[in-house]
Short mmCIF file of C-alpha atoms in Angstrom, two decimals:
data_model
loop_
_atom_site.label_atom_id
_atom_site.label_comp_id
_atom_site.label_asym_id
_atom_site.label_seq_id
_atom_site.Cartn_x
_atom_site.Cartn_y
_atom_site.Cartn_z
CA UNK A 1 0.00 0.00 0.00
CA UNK A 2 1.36 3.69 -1.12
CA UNK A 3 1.97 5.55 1.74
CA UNK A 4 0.33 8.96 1.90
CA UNK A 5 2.28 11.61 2.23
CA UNK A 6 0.93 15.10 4.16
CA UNK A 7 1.91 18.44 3.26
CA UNK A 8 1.48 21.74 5.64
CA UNK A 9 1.06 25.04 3.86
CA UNK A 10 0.69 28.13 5.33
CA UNK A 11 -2.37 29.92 4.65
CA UNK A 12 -2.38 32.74 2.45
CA UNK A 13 -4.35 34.75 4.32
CA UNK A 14 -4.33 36.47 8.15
CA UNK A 15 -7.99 35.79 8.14
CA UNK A 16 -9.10 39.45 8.97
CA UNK A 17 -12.20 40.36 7.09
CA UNK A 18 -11.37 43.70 6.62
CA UNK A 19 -8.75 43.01 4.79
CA UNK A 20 -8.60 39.10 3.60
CA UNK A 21 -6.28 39.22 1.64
CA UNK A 22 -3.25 39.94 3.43
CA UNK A 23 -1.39 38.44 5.92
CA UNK A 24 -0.31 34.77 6.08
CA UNK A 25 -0.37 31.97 8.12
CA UNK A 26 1.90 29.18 9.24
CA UNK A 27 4.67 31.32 10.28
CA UNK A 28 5.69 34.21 12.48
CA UNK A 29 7.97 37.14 10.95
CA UNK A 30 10.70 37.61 13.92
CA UNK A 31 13.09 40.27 12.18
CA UNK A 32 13.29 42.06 8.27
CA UNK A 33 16.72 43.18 7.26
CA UNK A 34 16.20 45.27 4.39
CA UNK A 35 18.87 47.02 2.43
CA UNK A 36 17.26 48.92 -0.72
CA UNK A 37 19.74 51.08 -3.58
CA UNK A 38 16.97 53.58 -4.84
CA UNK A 39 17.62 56.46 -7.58
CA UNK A 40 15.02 59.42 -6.59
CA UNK A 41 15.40 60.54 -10.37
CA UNK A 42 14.07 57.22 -12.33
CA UNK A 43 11.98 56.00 -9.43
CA UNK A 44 14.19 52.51 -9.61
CA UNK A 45 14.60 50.43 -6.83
CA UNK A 46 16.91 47.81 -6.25
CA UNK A 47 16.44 45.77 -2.84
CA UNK A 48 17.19 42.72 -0.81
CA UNK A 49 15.50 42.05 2.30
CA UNK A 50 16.16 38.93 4.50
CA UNK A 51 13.56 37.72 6.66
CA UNK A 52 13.98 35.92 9.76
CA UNK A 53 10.68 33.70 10.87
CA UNK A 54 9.57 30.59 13.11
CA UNK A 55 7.49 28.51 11.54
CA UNK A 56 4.40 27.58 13.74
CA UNK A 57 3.41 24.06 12.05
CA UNK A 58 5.60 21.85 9.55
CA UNK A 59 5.75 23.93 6.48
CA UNK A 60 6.18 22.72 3.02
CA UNK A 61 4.68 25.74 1.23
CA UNK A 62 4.12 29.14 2.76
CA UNK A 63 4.06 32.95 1.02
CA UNK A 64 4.40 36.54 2.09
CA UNK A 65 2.72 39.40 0.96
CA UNK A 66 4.38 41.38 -2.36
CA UNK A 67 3.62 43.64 -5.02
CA UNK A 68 4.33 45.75 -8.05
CA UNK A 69 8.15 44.58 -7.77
CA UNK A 70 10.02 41.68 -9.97
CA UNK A 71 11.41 38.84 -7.93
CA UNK A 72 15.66 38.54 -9.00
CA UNK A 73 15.90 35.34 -6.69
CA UNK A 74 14.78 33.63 -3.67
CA UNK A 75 16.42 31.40 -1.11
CA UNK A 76 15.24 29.38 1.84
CA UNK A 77 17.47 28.80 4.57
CA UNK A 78 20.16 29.04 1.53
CA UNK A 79 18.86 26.20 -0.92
CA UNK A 80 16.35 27.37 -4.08
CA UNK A 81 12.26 26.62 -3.35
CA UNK A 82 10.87 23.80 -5.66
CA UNK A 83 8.41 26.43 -6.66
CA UNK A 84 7.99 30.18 -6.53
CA UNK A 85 4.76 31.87 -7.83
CA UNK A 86 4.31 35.50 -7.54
CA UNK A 87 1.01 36.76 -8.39
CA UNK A 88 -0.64 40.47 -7.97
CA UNK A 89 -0.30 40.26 -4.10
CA UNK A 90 0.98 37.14 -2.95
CA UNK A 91 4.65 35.36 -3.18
CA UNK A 92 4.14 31.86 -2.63
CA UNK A 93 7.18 29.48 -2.13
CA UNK A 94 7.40 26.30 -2.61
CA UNK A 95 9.81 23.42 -0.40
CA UNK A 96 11.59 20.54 -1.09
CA UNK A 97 12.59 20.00 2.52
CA UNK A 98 9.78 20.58 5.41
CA UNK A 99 10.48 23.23 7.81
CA UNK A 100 9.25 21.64 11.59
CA UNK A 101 7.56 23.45 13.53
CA UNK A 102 9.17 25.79 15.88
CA UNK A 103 12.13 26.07 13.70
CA UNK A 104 13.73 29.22 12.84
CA UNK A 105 14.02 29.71 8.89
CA UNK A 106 15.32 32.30 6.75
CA UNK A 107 14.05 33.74 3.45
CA UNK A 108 15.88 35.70 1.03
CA UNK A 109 14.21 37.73 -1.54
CA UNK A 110 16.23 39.58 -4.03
CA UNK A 111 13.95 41.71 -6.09
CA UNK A 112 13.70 45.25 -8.65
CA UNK A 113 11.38 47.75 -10.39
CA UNK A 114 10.02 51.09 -10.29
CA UNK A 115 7.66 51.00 -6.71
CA UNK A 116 4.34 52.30 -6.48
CA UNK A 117 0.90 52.61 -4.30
CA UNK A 118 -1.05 49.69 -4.32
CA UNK A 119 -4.88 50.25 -4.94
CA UNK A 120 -6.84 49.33 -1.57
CA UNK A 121 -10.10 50.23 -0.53
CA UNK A 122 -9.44 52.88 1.07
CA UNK A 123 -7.56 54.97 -2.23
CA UNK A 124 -3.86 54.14 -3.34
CA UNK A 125 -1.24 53.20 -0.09
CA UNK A 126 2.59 51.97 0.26
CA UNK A 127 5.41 53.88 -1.78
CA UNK A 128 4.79 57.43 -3.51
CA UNK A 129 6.56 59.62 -5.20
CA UNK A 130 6.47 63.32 -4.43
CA UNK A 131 7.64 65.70 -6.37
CA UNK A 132 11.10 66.01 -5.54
CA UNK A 133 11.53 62.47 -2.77
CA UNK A 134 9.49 59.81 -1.48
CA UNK A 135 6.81 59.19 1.32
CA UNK A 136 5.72 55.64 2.21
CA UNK A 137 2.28 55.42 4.10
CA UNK A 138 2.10 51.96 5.08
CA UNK A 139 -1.81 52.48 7.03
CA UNK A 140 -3.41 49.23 6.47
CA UNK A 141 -1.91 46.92 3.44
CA UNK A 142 0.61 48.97 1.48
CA UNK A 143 3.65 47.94 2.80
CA UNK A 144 3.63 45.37 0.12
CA UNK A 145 4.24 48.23 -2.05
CA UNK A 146 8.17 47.63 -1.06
CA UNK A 147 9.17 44.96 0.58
CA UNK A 148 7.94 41.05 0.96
CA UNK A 149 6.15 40.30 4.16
CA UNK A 150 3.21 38.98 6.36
CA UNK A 151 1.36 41.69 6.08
CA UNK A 152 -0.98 42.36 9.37
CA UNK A 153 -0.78 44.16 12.67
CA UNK A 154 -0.98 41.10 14.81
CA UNK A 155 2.61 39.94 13.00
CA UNK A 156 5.22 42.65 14.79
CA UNK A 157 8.85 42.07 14.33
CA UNK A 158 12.20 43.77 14.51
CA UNK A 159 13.85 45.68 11.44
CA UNK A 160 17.22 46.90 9.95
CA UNK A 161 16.38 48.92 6.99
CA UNK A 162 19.61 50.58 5.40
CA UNK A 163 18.61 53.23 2.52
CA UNK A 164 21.41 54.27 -0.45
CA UNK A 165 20.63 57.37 -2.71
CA UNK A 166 21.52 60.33 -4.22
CA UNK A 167 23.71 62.44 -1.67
CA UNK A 168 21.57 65.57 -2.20
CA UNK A 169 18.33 63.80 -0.29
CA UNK A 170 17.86 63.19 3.48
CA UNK A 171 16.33 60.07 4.28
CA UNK A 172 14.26 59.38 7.62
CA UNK A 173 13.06 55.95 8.18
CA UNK A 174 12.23 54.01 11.59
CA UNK A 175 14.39 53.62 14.87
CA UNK A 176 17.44 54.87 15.48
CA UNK A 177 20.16 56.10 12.51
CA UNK A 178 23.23 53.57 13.46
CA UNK A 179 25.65 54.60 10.53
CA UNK A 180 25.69 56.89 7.61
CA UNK A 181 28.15 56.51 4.84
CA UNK A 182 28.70 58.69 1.40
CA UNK A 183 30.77 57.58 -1.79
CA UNK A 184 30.34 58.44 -5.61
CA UNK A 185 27.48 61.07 -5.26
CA UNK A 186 24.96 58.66 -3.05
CA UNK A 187 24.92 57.94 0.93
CA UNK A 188 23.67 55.01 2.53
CA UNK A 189 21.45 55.38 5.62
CA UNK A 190 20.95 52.54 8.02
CA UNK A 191 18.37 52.71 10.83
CA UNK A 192 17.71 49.92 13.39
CA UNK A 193 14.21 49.26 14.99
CA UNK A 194 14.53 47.20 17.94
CA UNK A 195 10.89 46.85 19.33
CA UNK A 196 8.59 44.77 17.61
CA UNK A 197 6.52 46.72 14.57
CA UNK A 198 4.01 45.89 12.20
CA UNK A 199 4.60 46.52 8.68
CA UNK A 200 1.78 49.23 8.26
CA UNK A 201 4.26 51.31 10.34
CA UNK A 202 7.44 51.03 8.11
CA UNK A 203 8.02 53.92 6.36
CA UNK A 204 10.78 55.37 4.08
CA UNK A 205 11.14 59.55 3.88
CA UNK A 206 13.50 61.08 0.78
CA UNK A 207 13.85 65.00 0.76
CA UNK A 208 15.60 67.86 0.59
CA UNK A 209 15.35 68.30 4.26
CA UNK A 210 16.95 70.29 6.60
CA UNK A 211 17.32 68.78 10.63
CA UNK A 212 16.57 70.77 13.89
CA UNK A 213 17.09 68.41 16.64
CA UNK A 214 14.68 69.93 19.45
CA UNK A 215 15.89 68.45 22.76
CA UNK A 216 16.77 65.01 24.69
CA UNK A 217 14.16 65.16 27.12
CA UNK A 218 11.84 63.43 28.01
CA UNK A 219 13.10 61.36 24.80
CA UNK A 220 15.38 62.50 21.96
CA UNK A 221 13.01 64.63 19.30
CA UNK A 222 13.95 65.87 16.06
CA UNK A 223 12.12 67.72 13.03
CA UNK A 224 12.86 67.36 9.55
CA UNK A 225 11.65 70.04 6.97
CA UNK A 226 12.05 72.23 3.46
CA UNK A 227 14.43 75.08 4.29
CA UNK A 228 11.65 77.48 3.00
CA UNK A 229 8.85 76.64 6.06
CA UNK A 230 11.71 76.63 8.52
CA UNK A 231 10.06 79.75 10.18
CA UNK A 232 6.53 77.97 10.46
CA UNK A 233 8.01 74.96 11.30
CA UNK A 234 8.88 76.18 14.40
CA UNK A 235 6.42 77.69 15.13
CA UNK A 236 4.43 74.99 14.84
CA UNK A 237 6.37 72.90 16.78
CA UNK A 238 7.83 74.74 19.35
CA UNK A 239 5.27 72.97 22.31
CA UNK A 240 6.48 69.26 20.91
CA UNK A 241 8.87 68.68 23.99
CA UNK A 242 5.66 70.15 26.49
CA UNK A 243 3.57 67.55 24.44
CA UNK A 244 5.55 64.63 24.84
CA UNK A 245 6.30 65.53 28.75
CA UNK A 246 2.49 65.67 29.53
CA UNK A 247 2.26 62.43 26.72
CA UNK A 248 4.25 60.67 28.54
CA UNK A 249 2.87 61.66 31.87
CA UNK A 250 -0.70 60.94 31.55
CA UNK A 251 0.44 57.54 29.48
CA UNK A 252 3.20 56.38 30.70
CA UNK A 253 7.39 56.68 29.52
CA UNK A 254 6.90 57.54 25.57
CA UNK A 255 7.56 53.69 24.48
CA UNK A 256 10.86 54.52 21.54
CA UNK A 257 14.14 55.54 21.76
CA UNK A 258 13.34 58.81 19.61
CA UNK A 259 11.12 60.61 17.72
CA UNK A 260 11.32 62.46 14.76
CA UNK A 261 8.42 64.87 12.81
CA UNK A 262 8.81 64.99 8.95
CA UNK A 263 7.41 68.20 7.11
CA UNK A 264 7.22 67.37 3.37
CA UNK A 265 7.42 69.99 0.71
CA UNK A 266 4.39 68.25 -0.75
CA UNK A 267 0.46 68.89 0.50
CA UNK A 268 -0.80 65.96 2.03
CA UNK A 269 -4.16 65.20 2.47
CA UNK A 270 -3.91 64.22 6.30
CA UNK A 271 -0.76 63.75 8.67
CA UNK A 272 0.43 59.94 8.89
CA UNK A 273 2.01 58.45 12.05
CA UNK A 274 4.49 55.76 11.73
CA UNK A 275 6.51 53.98 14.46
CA UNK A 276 8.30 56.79 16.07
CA UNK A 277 7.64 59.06 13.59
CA UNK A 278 5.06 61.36 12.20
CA UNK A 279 4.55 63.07 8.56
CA UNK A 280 2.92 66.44 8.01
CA UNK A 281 2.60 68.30 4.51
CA UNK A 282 3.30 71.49 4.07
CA UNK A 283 -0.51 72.82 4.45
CA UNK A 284 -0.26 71.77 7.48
CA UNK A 285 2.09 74.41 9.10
CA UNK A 286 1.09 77.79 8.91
CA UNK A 287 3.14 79.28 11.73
CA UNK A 288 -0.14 79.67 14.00
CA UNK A 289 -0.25 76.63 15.80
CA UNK A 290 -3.25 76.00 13.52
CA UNK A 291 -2.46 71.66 13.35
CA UNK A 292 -2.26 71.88 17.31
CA UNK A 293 -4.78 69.08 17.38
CA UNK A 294 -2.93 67.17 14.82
CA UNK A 295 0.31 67.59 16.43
CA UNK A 296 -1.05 65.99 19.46
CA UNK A 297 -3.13 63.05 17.69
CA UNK A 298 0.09 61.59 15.83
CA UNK A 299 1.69 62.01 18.76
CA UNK A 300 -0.29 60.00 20.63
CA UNK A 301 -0.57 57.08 18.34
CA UNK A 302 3.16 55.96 19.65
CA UNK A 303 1.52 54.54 23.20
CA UNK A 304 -1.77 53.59 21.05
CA UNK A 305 -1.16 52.09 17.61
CA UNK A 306 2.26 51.56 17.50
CA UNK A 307 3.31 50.26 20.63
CA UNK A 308 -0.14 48.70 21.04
CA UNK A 309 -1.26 47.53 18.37
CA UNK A 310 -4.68 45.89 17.60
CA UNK A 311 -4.28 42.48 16.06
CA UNK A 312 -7.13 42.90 13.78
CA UNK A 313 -8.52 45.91 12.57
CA UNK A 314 -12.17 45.74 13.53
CA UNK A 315 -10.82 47.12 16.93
CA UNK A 316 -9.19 50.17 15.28
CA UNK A 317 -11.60 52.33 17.53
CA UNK A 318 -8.66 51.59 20.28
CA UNK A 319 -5.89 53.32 18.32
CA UNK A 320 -8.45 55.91 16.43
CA UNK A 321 -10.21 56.92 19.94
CA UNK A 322 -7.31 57.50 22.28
CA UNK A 323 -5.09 59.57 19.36
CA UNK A 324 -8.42 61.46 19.15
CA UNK A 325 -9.01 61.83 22.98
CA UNK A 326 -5.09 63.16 23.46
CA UNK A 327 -6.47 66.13 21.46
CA UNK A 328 -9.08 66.53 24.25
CA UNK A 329 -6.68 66.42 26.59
CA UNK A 330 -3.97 68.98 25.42
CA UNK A 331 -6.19 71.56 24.51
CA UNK A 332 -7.48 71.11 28.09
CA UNK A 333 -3.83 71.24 29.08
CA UNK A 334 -3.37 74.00 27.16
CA UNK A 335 -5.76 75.87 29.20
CA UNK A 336 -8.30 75.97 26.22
CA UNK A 337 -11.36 74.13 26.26
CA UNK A 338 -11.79 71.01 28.96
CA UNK A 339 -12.08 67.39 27.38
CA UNK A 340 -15.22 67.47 28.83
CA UNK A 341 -16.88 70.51 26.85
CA UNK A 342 -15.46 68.91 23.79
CA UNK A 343 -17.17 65.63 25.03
CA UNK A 344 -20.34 67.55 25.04
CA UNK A 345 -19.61 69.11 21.68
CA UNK A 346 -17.89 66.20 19.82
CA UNK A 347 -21.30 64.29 21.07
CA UNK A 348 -23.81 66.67 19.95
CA UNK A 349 -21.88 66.10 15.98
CA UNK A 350 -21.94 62.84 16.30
CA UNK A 351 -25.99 63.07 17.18
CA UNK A 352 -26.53 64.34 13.73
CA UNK A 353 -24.57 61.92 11.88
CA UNK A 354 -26.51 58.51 10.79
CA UNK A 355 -26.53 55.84 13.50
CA UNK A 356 -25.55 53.22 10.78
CA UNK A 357 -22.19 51.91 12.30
CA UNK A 358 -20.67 49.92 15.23
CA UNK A 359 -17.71 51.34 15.84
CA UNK A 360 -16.34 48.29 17.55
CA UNK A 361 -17.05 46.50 14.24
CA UNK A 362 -17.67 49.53 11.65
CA UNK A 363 -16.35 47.09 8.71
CA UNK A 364 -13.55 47.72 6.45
CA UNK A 365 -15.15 50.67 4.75
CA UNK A 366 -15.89 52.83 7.68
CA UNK A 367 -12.71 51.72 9.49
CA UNK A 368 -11.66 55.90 9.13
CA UNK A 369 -15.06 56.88 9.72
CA UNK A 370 -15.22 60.25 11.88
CA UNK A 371 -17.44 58.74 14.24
CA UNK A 372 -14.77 55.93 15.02
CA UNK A 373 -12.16 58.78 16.63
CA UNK A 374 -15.06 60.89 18.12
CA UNK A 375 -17.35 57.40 19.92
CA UNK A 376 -14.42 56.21 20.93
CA UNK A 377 -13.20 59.03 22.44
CA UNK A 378 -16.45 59.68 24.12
CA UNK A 379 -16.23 55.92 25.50
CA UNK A 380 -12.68 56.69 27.47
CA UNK A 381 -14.29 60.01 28.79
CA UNK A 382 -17.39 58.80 30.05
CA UNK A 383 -14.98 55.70 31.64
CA UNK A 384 -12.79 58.89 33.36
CA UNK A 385 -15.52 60.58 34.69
CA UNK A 386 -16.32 57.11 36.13
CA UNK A 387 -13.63 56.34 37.81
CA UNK A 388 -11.75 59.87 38.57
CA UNK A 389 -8.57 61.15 37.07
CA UNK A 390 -6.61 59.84 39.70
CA UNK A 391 -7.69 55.81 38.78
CA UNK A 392 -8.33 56.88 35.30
CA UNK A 393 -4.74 57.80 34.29
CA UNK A 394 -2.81 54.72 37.05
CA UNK A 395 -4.92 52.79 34.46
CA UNK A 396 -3.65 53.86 31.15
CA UNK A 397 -0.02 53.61 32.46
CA UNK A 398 -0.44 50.38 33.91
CA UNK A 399 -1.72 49.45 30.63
CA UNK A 400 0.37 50.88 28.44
CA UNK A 401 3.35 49.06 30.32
CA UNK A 402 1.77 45.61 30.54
CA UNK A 403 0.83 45.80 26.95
CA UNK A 404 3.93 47.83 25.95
CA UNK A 405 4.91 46.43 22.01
CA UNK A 406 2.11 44.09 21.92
CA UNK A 407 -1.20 43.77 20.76
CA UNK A 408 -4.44 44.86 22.29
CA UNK A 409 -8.46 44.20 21.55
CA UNK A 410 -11.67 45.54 22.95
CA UNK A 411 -12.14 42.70 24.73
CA UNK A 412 -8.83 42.86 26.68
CA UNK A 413 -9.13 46.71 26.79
CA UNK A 414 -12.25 45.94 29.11
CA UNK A 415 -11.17 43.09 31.04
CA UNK A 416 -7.48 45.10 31.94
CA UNK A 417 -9.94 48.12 32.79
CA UNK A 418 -11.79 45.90 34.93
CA UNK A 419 -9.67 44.33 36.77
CA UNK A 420 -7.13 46.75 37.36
CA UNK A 421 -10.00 48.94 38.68
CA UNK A 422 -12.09 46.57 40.06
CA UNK A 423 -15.33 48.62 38.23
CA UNK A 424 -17.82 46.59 36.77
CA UNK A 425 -18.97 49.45 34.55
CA UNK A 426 -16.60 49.42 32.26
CA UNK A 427 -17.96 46.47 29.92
CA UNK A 428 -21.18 48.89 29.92
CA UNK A 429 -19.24 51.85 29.03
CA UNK A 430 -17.57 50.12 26.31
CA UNK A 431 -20.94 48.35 25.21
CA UNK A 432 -22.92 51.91 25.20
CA UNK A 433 -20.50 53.69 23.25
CA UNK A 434 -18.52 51.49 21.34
CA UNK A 435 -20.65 47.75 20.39
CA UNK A 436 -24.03 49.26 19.96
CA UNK A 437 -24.75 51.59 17.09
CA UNK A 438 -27.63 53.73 20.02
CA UNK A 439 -25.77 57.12 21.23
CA UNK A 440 -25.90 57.15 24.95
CA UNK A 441 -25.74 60.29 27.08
CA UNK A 442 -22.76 61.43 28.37
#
């Protein structure tokens, strides 16, 4: 009798709804090293990145999210797959050896072309040309715009990303700058990120910039920025170190080694956070403290989005509502309005808006929705008034530490809430204002 043989693959999917087709299974991602040679006047890109993963079941097959880009080579643990197939999204590869399970593999992909967004739902995403550099927004599934990977928030891993172009350009990427090297015209930029991060939050910045490093307290903070909005740049910025002091206060030791705020020469049509950075375009400094609100929001997403991190994006309310309730908070700081006037007024909007979401589930089209930031928002005020500053911020530190580079859902949201308060109104809170589609009264 023939013996059968079994194969494992890993699926090709995360198996998030919102966005099923990224993501993979079978494996987890434990480090990218990622060395790209780009020339900012063709748009070419040529790139290497190494990935470092544990397999979690015997794999014979397993793929990685990838796009737009033409695959030079591939190599597992050293030896050539049986099989690669790349198709619009997906890179599958193909074994002649099984990987066990709980073994550490390595994947090389060698790989060229001119990069570009990716269409999504929610518009174009990943790598973009600007007029004179290059932004990367990452926010949910374009990172596959420019380098392989598994592709989803609840996949976080460590990164080297070293950057070599044209001399003239600045380039700002994630973690720290650990070297910087120039010969024949280009430099080389290598930056080391040494918590875990999801790919959404990897970003590469190319411009003409010029650096102001701002102070080394409470963290290291820089700004990069055209020469020409210098002036309203600092402006703009000049309360960034207050920020991140009270940030880090009310939520605990600001979770990176530095942070850095890129100004583009380009418009943009909203500022984009990325792990310990933050991108503005140029209509968004006007040397009046006019993106106050904005400046605090992106801020704030380094304790909620990309330190915690929701591993699937129905609970995006949790990164969406506290950036949005750190606005409340400054401006209350600020001495302007209190968080809980804008409570009052930010509920009073949302009244006249249709009651035809969940925020805790709003589906993949409505992920952005306004009324997202604003319920859930609403649904950490009305849990402060409940429980008193004094519990109320002891909370969100304690939180923030226990879940420090991880991920986070609703349902642990409520049950660290719970316990660490021992209130049993917080489910309620949380059901009122964030699982039922009804607008309760503040």
């Amino acid at each position: 009798m023939a013996q059968t043989v079994q194969t494992t693959y890993g699926s090709a999917s995360a198996g998030d709804p919102y966005i099923p087709t990224s993501g993979n299974g079978g494996y987890t991602a434990e480090h990218y090293d990622l060395t790209l040679s780009y020339r900012v006047a063709t748009n070419r890109l040529n790139a290497t990145a190494i990935i470092t993963a544990r397999a979690l079941v015997p794999l014979d097959r397993f793929s990685l999210d990838f796009a737009g880009l033409s695959i030079e080579k591939v190599l597992v643990n050293g030896a050539r797959p049986t099989k690669v197939t790349h198709s619009s999204r997906k890179l599958v590869i193909s074994l002649a050896t099984t990987i066990e399970a709980g073994a550490v593999f390595e994947v090389v992909v060698r790989y060229r072309g001119a990069p570009h967004p990716v269409r999504s739902a929610w518009g174009d995403v990943g790598w973009e040309e600007l007029d004179d550099g290059v932004l990367v927004s990452g926010q949910p599934c374009g990172a596959v715009s420019w380098f392989p990977c598994n592709d989803h928030p609840s996949d976080k891993a460590t990164y080297r990303i070293e950057i070599a172009c044209e001399s003239a350009y600045t380039v700002v990427s994630n973690g720290v700058l650990s070297s910087r090297s120039s010969r024949s015209g280009r430099t080389s930029w290598t930056f080391d990120v040494r918590e875990p991060m999801a790919t959404y939050l990897a970003t590469v910045l190319i411009g003409r910039f010029r650096r102001r490093d701002l102070a080394n307290a409470p963290v290291e903070h820089s700004l990069y920025f055209p020469a020409q909005l210098a002036t309203r740049v600092d402006t703009d910025f000049a309360r960034l170190t207050e920020m991140i002091a009270f940030f880090a206060d009310r939520f605990g030791p600001y979770p990176f080694a530095s942070y850095s705020v890129v100004v583009t020469d380009d418009e943009l049509e909203i500022p984009l956070e990325a792990h310990g950075l933050a991108v503005f375009g140029s209509n968004h400094v006007n040397g009046e403290h006019g993106s106050d609100r904005l400046i605090a929001h992106e801020l704030a997403h380094q304790w909620y989005g990309n330190s915690l991190t929701v591993a699937r994006w129905q609970d995006i309310w949790l990164q969406e509502g506290f950036a949005c309730y750190a606005e409340w908070l400054w401006e209350e700081q600020r001495g302007g309005r209190t968080a809980d006037t804008l409570a009052v007024l930010h509920r009073s909007r949302v009244a006249a808006l249709p009651r035809d979401i969940v925020v805790g589930d709003p589906g993949p089209h409505a992920m952005f929705d306004d009324r997202v930031y604003k319920r859930g928002a609403l649904a950490l005020h009305a849990i402060r008034k409940s429980l008193g500053d004094e519990a109320f911020f002891a909370t969100l530190r304690a939180y923030t530490a226990a879940r420090r580079y991880g991920q986070v859902s609703t349902d642990d949201f409520v049950v660290f809430f719970s316990e660490h308060t021992g209130s049993r109104a917080i489910g309620g809170f949380v059901a009122r204002w964030v699982q039922d589609s009804a607008l309760p009264s503040l």
